Tab-separated table of N, CA and C in Angstrom:
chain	number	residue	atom	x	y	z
U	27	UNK	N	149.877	118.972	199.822
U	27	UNK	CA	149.852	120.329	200.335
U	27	UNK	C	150.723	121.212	199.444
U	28	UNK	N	150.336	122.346	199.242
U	28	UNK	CA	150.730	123.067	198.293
U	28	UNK	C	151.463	124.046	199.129
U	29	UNK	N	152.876	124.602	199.102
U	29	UNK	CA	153.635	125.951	199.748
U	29	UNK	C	153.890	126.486	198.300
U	30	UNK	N	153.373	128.136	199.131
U	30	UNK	CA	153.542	129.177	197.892
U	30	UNK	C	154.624	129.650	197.486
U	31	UNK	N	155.486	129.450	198.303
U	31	UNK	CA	156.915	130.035	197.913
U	31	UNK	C	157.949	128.835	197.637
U	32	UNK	N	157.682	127.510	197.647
U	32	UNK	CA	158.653	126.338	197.599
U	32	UNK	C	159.065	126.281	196.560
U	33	UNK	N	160.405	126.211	196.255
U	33	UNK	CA	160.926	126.181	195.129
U	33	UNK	C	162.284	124.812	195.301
U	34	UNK	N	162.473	124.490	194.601
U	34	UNK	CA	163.581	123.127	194.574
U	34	UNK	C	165.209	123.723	194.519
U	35	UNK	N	165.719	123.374	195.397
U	35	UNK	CA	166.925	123.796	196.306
U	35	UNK	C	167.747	123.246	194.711
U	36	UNK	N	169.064	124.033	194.826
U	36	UNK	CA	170.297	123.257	193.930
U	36	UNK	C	171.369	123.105	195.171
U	37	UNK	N	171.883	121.864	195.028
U	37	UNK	CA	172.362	121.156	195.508
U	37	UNK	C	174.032	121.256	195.705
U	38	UNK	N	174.721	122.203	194.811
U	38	UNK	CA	176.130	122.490	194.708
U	38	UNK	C	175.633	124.102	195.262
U	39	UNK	N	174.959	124.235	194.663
U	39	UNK	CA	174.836	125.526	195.509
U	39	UNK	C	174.807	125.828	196.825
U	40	UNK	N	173.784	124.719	197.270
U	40	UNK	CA	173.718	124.318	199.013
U	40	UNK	C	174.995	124.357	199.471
U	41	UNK	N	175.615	123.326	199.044
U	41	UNK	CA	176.624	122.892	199.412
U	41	UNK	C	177.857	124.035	199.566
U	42	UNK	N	177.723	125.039	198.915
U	42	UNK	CA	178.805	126.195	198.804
U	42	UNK	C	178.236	127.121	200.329
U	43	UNK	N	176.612	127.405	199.996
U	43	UNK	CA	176.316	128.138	201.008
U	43	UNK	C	176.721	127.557	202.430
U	44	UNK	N	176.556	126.216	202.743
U	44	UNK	CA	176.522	125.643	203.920
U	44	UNK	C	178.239	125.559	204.042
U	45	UNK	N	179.063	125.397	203.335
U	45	UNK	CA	180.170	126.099	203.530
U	45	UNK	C	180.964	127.598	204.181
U	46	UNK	N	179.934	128.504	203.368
U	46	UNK	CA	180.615	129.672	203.883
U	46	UNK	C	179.652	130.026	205.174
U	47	UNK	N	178.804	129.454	205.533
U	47	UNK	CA	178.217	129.717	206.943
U	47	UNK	C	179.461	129.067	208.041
U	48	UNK	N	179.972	127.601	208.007
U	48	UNK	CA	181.068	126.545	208.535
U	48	UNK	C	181.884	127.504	208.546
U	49	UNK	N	182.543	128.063	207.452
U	49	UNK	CA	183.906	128.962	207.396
U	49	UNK	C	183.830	130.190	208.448
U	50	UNK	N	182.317	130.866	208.236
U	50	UNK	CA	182.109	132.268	208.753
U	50	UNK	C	182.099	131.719	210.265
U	51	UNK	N	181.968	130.577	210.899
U	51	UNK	CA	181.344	130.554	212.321
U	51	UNK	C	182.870	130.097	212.961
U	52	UNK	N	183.786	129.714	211.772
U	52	UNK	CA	184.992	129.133	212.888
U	52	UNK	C	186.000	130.372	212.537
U	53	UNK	N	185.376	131.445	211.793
U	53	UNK	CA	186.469	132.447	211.698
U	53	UNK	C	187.743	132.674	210.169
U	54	UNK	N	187.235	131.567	209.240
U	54	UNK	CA	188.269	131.041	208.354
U	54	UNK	C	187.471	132.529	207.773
U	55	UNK	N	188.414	133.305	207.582
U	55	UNK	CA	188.030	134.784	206.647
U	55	UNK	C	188.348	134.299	205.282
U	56	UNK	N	189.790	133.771	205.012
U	56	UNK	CA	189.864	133.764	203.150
U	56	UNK	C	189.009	132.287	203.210
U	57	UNK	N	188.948	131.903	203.725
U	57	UNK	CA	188.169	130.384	203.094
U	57	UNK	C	186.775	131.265	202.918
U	58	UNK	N	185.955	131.845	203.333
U	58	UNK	CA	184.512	132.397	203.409
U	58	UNK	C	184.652	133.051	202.502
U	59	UNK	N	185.958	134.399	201.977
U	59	UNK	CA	185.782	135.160	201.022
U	59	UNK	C	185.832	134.022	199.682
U	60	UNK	N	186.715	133.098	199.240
U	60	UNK	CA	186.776	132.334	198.408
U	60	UNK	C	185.930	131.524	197.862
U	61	UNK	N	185.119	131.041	199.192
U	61	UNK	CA	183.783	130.557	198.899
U	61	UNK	C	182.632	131.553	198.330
U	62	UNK	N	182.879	132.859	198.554
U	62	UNK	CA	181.918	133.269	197.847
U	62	UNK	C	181.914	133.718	196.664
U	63	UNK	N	183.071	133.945	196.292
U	63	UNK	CA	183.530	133.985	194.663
U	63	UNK	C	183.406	132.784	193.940
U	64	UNK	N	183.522	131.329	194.522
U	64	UNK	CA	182.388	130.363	194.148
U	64	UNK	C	181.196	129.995	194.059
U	65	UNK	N	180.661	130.855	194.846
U	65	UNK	CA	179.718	130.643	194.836
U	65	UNK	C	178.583	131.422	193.769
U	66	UNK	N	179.261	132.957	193.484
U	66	UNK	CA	179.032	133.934	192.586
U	66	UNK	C	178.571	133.291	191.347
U	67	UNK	N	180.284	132.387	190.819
U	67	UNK	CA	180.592	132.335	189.628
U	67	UNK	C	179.644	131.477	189.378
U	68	UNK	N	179.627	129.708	189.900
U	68	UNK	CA	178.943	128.685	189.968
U	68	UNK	C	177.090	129.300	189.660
U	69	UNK	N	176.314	130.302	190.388
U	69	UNK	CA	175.041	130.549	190.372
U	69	UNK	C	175.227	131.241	188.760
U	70	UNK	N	176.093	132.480	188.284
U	70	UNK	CA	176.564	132.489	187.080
U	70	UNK	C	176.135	131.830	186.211
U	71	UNK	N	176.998	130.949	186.007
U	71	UNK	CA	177.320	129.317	185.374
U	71	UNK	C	176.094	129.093	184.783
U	72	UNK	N	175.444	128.940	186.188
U	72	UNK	CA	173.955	128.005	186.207
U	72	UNK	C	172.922	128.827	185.572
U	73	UNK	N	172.718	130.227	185.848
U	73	UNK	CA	171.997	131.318	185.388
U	73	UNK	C	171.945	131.170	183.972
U	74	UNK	N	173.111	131.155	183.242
U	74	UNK	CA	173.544	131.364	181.777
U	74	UNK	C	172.963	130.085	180.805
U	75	UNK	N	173.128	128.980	182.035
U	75	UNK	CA	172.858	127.281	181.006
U	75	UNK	C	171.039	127.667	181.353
U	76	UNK	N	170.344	128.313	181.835
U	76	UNK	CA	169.018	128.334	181.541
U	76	UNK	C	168.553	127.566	182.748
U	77	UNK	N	169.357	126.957	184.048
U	77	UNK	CA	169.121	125.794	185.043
U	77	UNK	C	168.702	126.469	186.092
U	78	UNK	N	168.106	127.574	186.176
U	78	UNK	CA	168.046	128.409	187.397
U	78	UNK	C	166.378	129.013	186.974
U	79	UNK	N	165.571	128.292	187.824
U	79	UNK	CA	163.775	129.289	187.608
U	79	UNK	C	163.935	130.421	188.603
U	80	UNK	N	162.654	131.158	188.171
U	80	UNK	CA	162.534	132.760	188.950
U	80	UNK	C	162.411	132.325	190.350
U	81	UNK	N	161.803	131.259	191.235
U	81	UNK	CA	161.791	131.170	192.491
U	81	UNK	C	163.215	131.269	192.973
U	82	UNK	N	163.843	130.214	192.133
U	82	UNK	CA	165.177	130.188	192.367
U	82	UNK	C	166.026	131.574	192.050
U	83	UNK	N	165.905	131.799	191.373
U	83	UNK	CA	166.808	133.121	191.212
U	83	UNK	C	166.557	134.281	192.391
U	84	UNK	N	165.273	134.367	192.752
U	84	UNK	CA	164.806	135.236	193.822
U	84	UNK	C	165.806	134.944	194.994
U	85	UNK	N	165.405	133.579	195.224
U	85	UNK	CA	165.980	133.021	196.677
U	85	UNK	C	167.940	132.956	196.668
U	86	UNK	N	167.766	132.715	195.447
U	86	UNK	CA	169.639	132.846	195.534
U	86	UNK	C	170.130	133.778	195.263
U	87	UNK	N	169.537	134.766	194.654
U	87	UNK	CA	170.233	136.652	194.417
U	87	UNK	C	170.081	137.056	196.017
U	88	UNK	N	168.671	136.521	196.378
U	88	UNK	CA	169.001	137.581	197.993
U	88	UNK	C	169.547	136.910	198.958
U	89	UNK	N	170.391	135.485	198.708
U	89	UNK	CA	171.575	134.874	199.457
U	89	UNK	C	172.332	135.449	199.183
U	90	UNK	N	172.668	135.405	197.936
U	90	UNK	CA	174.557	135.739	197.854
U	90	UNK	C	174.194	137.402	197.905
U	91	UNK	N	173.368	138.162	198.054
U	91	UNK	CA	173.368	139.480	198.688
U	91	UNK	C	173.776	139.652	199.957
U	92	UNK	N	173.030	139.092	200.615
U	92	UNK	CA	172.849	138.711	202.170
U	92	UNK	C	174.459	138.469	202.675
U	93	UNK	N	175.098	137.447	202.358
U	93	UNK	CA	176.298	137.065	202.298
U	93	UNK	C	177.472	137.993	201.398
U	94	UNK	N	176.983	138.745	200.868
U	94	UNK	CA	178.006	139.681	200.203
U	94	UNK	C	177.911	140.843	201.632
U	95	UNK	N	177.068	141.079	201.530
U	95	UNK	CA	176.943	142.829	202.969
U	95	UNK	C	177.566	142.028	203.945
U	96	UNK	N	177.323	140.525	204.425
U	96	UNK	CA	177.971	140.122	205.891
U	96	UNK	C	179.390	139.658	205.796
U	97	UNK	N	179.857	139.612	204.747
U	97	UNK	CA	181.527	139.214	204.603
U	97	UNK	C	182.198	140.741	203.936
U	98	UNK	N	181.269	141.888	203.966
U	98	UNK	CA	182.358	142.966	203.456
U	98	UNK	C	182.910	143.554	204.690
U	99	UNK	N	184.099	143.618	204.082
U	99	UNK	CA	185.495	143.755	205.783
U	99	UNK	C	185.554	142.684	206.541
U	100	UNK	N	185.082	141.531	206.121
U	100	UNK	CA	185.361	140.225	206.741
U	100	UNK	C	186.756	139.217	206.658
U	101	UNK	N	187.923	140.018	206.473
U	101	UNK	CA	189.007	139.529	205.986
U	101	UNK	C	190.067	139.724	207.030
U	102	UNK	N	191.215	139.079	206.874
U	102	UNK	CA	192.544	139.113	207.659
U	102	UNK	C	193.001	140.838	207.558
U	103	UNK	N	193.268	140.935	206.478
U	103	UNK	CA	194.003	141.896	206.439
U	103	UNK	C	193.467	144.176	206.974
U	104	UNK	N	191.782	143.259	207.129
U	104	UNK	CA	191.178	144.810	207.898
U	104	UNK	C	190.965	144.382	208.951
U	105	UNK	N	191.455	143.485	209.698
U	105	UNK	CA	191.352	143.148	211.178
U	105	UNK	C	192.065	144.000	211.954
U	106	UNK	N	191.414	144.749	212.709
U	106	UNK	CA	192.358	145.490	214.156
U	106	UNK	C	193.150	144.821	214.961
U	107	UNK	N	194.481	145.118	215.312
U	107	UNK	CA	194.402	143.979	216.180
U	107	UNK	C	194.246	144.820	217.647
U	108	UNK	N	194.214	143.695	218.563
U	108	UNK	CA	193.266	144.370	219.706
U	108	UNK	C	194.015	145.548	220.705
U	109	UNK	N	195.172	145.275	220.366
U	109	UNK	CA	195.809	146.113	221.327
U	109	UNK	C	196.416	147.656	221.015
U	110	UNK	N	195.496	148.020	219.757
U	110	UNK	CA	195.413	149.425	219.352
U	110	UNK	C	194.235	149.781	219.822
């Protein structure tokens, strides 16, 4: 069976994303921001050595998009605290 959009997952990459989802759900703000500056650099990396096809590039530019808009102001230090 043939899927039109299937493209072959990278595997450190997974592994970063499925991280900063773990981080984002228990609240770890610098662990999630950190992870995604790994995650940036690492797709980078991979982009540059030629290891990254257009399916792939599609599907992982509009992750780490996706994940860039949902972690901006996602940090300790722009947190309200509640009793203002």
């Amino acid at each position: 069976m043939f899927f039109k959009n299937h493209f072959r997952k990278i595997s450190d990459l997974e592994t970063i994303i499925n991280r900063i989802h773990m981080n984002m759900s228990n609240n770890y703000k610098d662990a999630a921001q950190l992870n995604l500056k790994e995650l940036e650099e690492l797709y980078k990396e991979l982009q540059e050595k030629g290891k990254v096809n257009e399916k792939q590039a599609e599907h992982y530019e509009a992750e780490i998009y996706t994940l860039q808009h949902n972690l901006r102001g996602f940090t300790h230090k722009d947190q309200k605290p509640y009793w203002t």
